[in-house]
Amino acid sequence: RGFLMHGTDCQKICSAEGFPDEKSRREFFVKVIFLQFLFLHFAFLRIVCYTIFIRLSKTCQDRGNLFGSLYVKERGETVMKNIITISREFGSGGRTIGKKVAEQLGIPCYDAEIIQEMVKETGFTPEYVKEAGEYTPGSFLSSAFSNRLFGPTNEDILWEHQYKVITKLAQKGPCVIVGRCADYILQDKADCLKVFIHADIDFRAQRIVEVYGEREQSPEERLRDKDKRRAAYHRFYTDMKWGYAQNYHLTLNSGVLGIDQCVKIIASLY
């Protein structure tokens, strides 16, 4: 009942009238503070341990299940060939470039298809999968500590299914996969060309207004917010720095080169 007291009870306890003397009152509050400290300390340790567990599970080569079951390649298995992964800054045209590259090469481009498969497997709405499957709700730290006190979050569940879906799609044959950490997921499973598309903020701001229309937020604020949350998601689930040139085979500035020229360059390297 101590945690569900009415306001009058709280006032009585917090007042000197609730105790026989001042010493008892102080001892009571010392005990309360100590118990609160123990609870917070336990909660913090549990979150840290759970986060470390996730980190360690990611280092297991060819792992597919977040909680331990692994995708272990059978001996003699043919490594998937000719997969193009497109990572991109929001508004840079990466999705459009990926679709055009696939059309030019005559191979499938997986983007919305990944979302559809994840919706079937998880039961989440397409809107939720589209957002939560690539973006954290906040910063890297909030990703690490938010709602993980009692186990995996919905984002963790989505990551597990996303890993499986992308692996299965890549096993079907040559393709282009847009976003969703496919470059990381397939790094030991496929012969990938890993591409990152970027552009300056002015180009991207103009493009998102043309493609998605005006919003309450300014285009620049939308770009910074999307990029920040996408980078945090990528860092949390892959331990890789999103957009860092050394993590990709090819980085292209679509604002300078143009969409079509980016398509030609990527297709020529296939």
Short mmCIF file of C-alpha atoms in Angstrom, two decimals:
data_model
loop_
_atom_site.label_atom_id
_atom_site.label_comp_id
_atom_site.label_asym_id
_atom_site.label_seq_id
_atom_site.Cartn_x
_atom_site.Cartn_y
_atom_site.Cartn_z
CA ARG A 1 0.00 0.00 0.00
CA GLY A 2 3.01 2.26 0.55
CA PHE A 3 3.28 2.95 -3.16
CA LEU A 4 -0.46 3.49 -3.62
CA MET A 5 -1.24 5.91 -0.82
CA HIS A 6 -3.81 8.68 -1.06
CA GLY A 7 -2.71 12.30 -0.94
CA THR A 8 -3.79 12.71 2.71
CA ASP A 9 -1.70 9.67 3.70
CA CYS A 10 1.35 11.08 1.94
CA GLN A 11 0.91 14.44 3.64
CA LYS A 12 0.65 12.78 7.03
CA ILE A 13 3.77 10.66 6.49
CA CYS A 14 5.78 13.57 5.13
CA SER A 15 4.79 15.72 8.08
CA ALA A 16 6.30 15.51 11.53
CA GLU A 17 2.92 14.29 12.89
CA GLY A 18 3.41 10.92 11.23
CA PHE A 19 6.43 10.10 13.38
CA PRO A 20 7.02 9.95 17.16
CA ASP A 21 10.12 12.14 16.84
CA GLU A 22 12.41 13.88 14.36
CA LYS A 23 14.93 11.05 14.45
CA SER A 24 12.34 8.50 13.32
CA ARG A 25 11.28 10.78 10.53
CA ARG A 26 14.85 11.10 9.27
CA GLU A 27 15.46 7.36 9.53
CA PHE A 28 12.32 6.73 7.49
CA PHE A 29 13.42 9.01 4.67
CA VAL A 30 16.94 7.55 4.68
CA LYS A 31 15.45 4.08 4.19
CA VAL A 32 13.17 5.31 1.40
CA ILE A 33 16.05 6.98 -0.41
CA PHE A 34 18.21 3.88 0.02
CA LEU A 35 15.50 1.61 -1.40
CA GLN A 36 14.99 3.95 -4.34
CA PHE A 37 18.75 3.91 -4.97
CA LEU A 38 18.82 0.10 -4.91
CA PHE A 39 15.90 -0.11 -7.34
CA LEU A 40 17.48 2.36 -9.78
CA HIS A 41 20.85 0.64 -9.48
CA PHE A 42 19.27 -2.75 -10.23
CA ALA A 43 17.34 -1.33 -13.19
CA PHE A 44 20.47 0.30 -14.61
CA LEU A 45 22.52 -2.90 -14.27
CA ARG A 46 19.79 -4.93 -15.94
CA ILE A 47 19.65 -2.53 -18.89
CA VAL A 48 23.43 -2.52 -19.22
CA CYS A 49 23.60 -6.33 -19.12
CA TYR A 50 20.83 -6.64 -21.70
CA THR A 51 22.56 -4.11 -23.98
CA ILE A 52 25.88 -5.96 -23.67
CA PHE A 53 24.07 -9.19 -24.52
CA ILE A 54 22.74 -7.62 -27.71
CA ARG A 55 26.18 -6.30 -28.59
CA LEU A 56 27.83 -9.67 -28.09
CA SER A 57 25.16 -11.46 -30.09
CA LYS A 58 25.90 -9.17 -33.05
CA THR A 59 29.51 -10.30 -33.17
CA CYS A 60 28.51 -13.90 -33.80
CA GLN A 61 29.26 -14.53 -37.43
CA ASP A 62 26.22 -15.30 -39.60
CA ARG A 63 23.80 -14.91 -36.71
CA GLY A 64 20.20 -14.40 -37.56
CA ASN A 65 18.29 -14.60 -34.32
CA LEU A 66 18.79 -11.80 -31.83
CA PHE A 67 18.62 -14.16 -28.89
CA GLY A 68 21.04 -16.87 -29.84
CA SER A 69 19.90 -19.15 -32.65
CA LEU A 70 22.23 -18.62 -35.57
CA TYR A 71 22.15 -18.88 -39.30
CA VAL A 72 25.13 -21.16 -39.78
CA LYS A 73 26.12 -21.70 -43.37
CA GLU A 74 26.32 -25.35 -44.28
CA ARG A 75 29.56 -26.58 -45.73
CA GLY A 76 29.58 -26.27 -49.46
CA GLU A 77 26.85 -23.61 -49.51
CA THR A 78 27.19 -21.21 -52.43
CA VAL A 79 27.72 -17.64 -51.35
CA MET A 80 25.13 -15.26 -52.82
CA LYS A 81 26.53 -13.23 -55.69
CA ASN A 82 25.88 -9.85 -57.26
CA ILE A 83 23.84 -8.08 -54.61
CA ILE A 84 23.77 -4.29 -54.60
CA THR A 85 22.90 -2.59 -51.32
CA ILE A 86 21.91 1.07 -51.37
CA SER A 87 22.29 3.06 -48.17
CA ARG A 88 21.31 6.71 -48.37
CA GLU A 89 20.73 10.00 -46.68
CA PHE A 90 17.09 11.01 -46.49
CA GLY A 91 16.17 13.04 -49.57
CA SER A 92 19.25 12.08 -51.59
CA GLY A 93 17.26 9.98 -54.06
CA GLY A 94 18.76 6.65 -52.99
CA ARG A 95 15.49 4.76 -53.35
CA THR A 96 14.93 6.13 -56.86
CA ILE A 97 18.50 5.30 -57.82
CA GLY A 98 18.13 1.76 -56.53
CA LYS A 99 14.96 1.16 -58.52
CA LYS A 100 16.48 2.57 -61.72
CA VAL A 101 19.63 0.47 -61.31
CA ALA A 102 17.51 -2.66 -60.91
CA GLU A 103 15.45 -1.80 -63.99
CA GLN A 104 18.58 -1.22 -66.06
CA LEU A 105 20.15 -4.50 -64.94
CA GLY A 106 16.92 -6.49 -65.16
CA ILE A 107 17.00 -7.65 -61.55
CA PRO A 108 14.51 -7.12 -58.70
CA CYS A 109 14.71 -4.19 -56.30
CA TYR A 110 13.59 -4.93 -52.76
CA ASP A 111 12.26 -2.01 -50.76
CA ALA A 112 8.52 -2.09 -50.08
CA GLU A 113 8.70 -5.89 -50.42
CA ILE A 114 10.77 -6.07 -47.25
CA ILE A 115 8.16 -4.07 -45.36
CA GLN A 116 5.36 -6.31 -46.67
CA GLU A 117 7.13 -9.48 -45.55
CA MET A 118 7.86 -8.03 -42.12
CA VAL A 119 4.22 -7.01 -41.73
CA LYS A 120 3.16 -10.60 -42.49
CA GLU A 121 5.61 -12.07 -39.99
CA THR A 122 5.17 -9.61 -37.11
CA GLY A 123 1.58 -8.39 -37.40
CA PHE A 124 2.70 -4.78 -37.04
CA THR A 125 1.20 -2.12 -39.30
CA PRO A 126 3.08 -1.14 -42.50
CA GLU A 127 3.47 2.41 -41.19
CA TYR A 128 5.10 1.21 -37.98
CA VAL A 129 7.40 -1.23 -39.77
CA LYS A 130 8.46 1.42 -42.27
CA GLU A 131 9.43 3.86 -39.53
CA ALA A 132 10.70 1.60 -36.74
CA GLY A 133 12.64 -0.67 -39.10
CA GLU A 134 15.10 2.08 -40.02
CA TYR A 135 14.82 4.83 -37.44
CA THR A 136 15.26 4.94 -33.69
CA PRO A 137 12.68 6.93 -31.68
CA GLY A 138 15.52 9.13 -30.41
CA SER A 139 19.29 9.18 -29.94
CA PHE A 140 21.72 6.27 -29.66
CA LEU A 141 21.50 6.35 -25.86
CA SER A 142 17.72 6.33 -25.89
CA SER A 143 17.87 3.30 -28.18
CA ALA A 144 20.10 1.51 -25.72
CA PHE A 145 18.06 2.23 -22.60
CA SER A 146 14.48 2.89 -23.70
CA ASN A 147 12.01 0.20 -22.61
CA ARG A 148 14.67 -2.53 -22.34
CA LEU A 149 14.36 -3.04 -18.61
CA PHE A 150 12.08 -6.05 -19.05
CA GLY A 151 13.44 -7.51 -22.28
CA PRO A 152 13.41 -6.92 -26.04
CA THR A 153 11.49 -4.03 -27.53
CA ASN A 154 9.35 -4.01 -30.65
CA GLU A 155 12.36 -2.58 -32.49
CA ASP A 156 14.43 -5.59 -31.43
CA ILE A 157 11.73 -7.94 -32.69
CA LEU A 158 11.60 -6.07 -35.99
CA TRP A 159 15.38 -6.27 -36.35
CA GLU A 160 15.29 -10.03 -35.88
CA HIS A 161 12.65 -10.44 -38.60
CA GLN A 162 14.32 -7.88 -40.85
CA TYR A 163 17.53 -9.89 -40.68
CA LYS A 164 15.72 -13.05 -41.73
CA VAL A 165 13.68 -11.42 -44.51
CA ILE A 166 16.67 -9.71 -46.15
CA THR A 167 18.72 -12.92 -45.99
CA LYS A 168 15.92 -14.92 -47.64
CA LEU A 169 15.38 -12.33 -50.39
CA ALA A 170 19.09 -12.23 -51.18
CA GLN A 171 19.15 -16.02 -51.45
CA LYS A 172 16.76 -15.83 -54.39
CA GLY A 173 19.46 -14.34 -56.62
CA PRO A 174 20.94 -11.06 -57.87
CA CYS A 175 19.03 -8.00 -56.67
CA VAL A 176 19.17 -4.46 -55.35
CA ILE A 177 18.23 -3.90 -51.70
CA VAL A 178 17.50 -0.39 -50.47
CA GLY A 179 18.37 0.53 -46.90
CA ARG A 180 17.49 -1.46 -43.76
CA CYS A 181 21.12 -2.27 -42.91
CA ALA A 182 21.30 -4.79 -45.77
CA ASP A 183 24.98 -3.94 -46.27
CA TYR A 184 25.69 -5.19 -42.75
CA ILE A 185 23.29 -8.14 -42.77
CA LEU A 186 24.75 -9.57 -45.99
CA GLN A 187 28.40 -8.70 -45.41
CA ASP A 188 29.40 -12.34 -44.75
CA LYS A 189 26.67 -13.96 -46.81
CA ALA A 190 26.91 -12.33 -50.22
CA ASP A 191 29.24 -10.78 -52.73
CA CYS A 192 27.87 -7.26 -52.29
CA LEU A 193 28.51 -3.91 -53.89
CA LYS A 194 27.85 -1.57 -50.98
CA VAL A 195 26.80 1.92 -52.08
CA PHE A 196 26.07 5.06 -50.07
CA ILE A 197 24.15 7.97 -51.65
CA HIS A 198 24.44 11.45 -50.17
CA ALA A 199 23.94 15.10 -51.13
CA ASP A 200 24.15 18.53 -49.56
CA ILE A 201 21.28 19.74 -47.44
CA ASP A 202 20.01 22.31 -49.98
CA PHE A 203 19.59 19.68 -52.69
CA ARG A 204 17.88 17.27 -50.31
CA ALA A 205 15.61 19.95 -48.82
CA GLN A 206 14.36 20.91 -52.28
CA ARG A 207 13.89 17.29 -53.26
CA ILE A 208 11.82 16.22 -50.23
CA VAL A 209 9.49 19.17 -50.76
CA GLU A 210 9.02 18.16 -54.40
CA VAL A 211 8.52 14.47 -53.58
CA TYR A 212 6.74 14.55 -50.21
CA GLY A 213 5.34 18.07 -50.07
CA GLU A 214 5.49 20.67 -47.30
CA ARG A 215 5.22 19.74 -43.63
CA GLU A 216 4.91 21.61 -40.38
CA GLN A 217 8.64 21.08 -39.81
CA SER A 218 11.01 22.91 -42.11
CA PRO A 219 12.72 20.68 -44.73
CA GLU A 220 16.08 21.20 -43.03
CA GLU A 221 14.73 20.12 -39.64
CA ARG A 222 13.14 17.04 -41.18
CA LEU A 223 16.43 16.08 -42.83
CA ARG A 224 18.49 16.49 -39.68
CA ASP A 225 15.97 14.55 -37.61
CA LYS A 226 15.73 11.66 -40.11
CA ASP A 227 19.49 11.43 -40.58
CA LYS A 228 20.14 11.54 -36.85
CA ARG A 229 17.67 8.76 -36.07
CA ARG A 230 18.77 6.64 -39.02
CA ALA A 231 22.41 6.93 -37.94
CA ALA A 232 21.49 6.01 -34.35
CA TYR A 233 19.55 2.94 -35.54
CA HIS A 234 22.43 1.80 -37.73
CA ARG A 235 24.96 2.30 -34.96
CA PHE A 236 22.90 0.46 -32.35
CA TYR A 237 22.12 -2.63 -34.42
CA THR A 238 25.33 -2.92 -36.47
CA ASP A 239 28.12 -1.20 -34.50
CA MET A 240 29.02 0.51 -37.77
CA LYS A 241 29.14 4.23 -38.42
CA TRP A 242 26.40 5.09 -40.90
CA GLY A 243 27.63 7.14 -43.88
CA TYR A 244 31.32 6.58 -43.08
CA ALA A 245 33.05 6.16 -46.45
CA GLN A 246 35.29 3.28 -45.38
CA ASN A 247 32.22 1.11 -44.70
CA TYR A 248 31.18 1.22 -48.37
CA HIS A 249 32.68 0.35 -51.73
CA LEU A 250 31.21 3.43 -53.38
CA THR A 251 29.86 6.77 -52.15
CA LEU A 252 28.13 9.09 -54.62
CA ASN A 253 26.93 12.68 -54.30
CA SER A 254 23.60 12.67 -56.13
CA GLY A 255 23.35 16.45 -55.81
CA VAL A 256 26.52 16.90 -57.88
CA LEU A 257 26.34 13.91 -60.20
CA GLY A 258 22.58 13.76 -60.65
CA ILE A 259 20.29 10.76 -60.28
CA ASP A 260 20.84 9.31 -63.76
CA GLN A 261 24.62 9.55 -63.60
CA CYS A 262 24.63 7.74 -60.26
CA VAL A 263 22.56 4.99 -61.86
CA LYS A 264 25.04 4.63 -64.72
CA ILE A 265 28.05 4.47 -62.43
CA ILE A 266 26.51 1.79 -60.17
CA ALA A 267 25.27 -0.30 -63.11
CA SER A 268 28.69 -0.16 -64.77
CA LEU A 269 30.29 -1.73 -61.68
CA TYR A 270 27.85 -4.63 -61.50
#
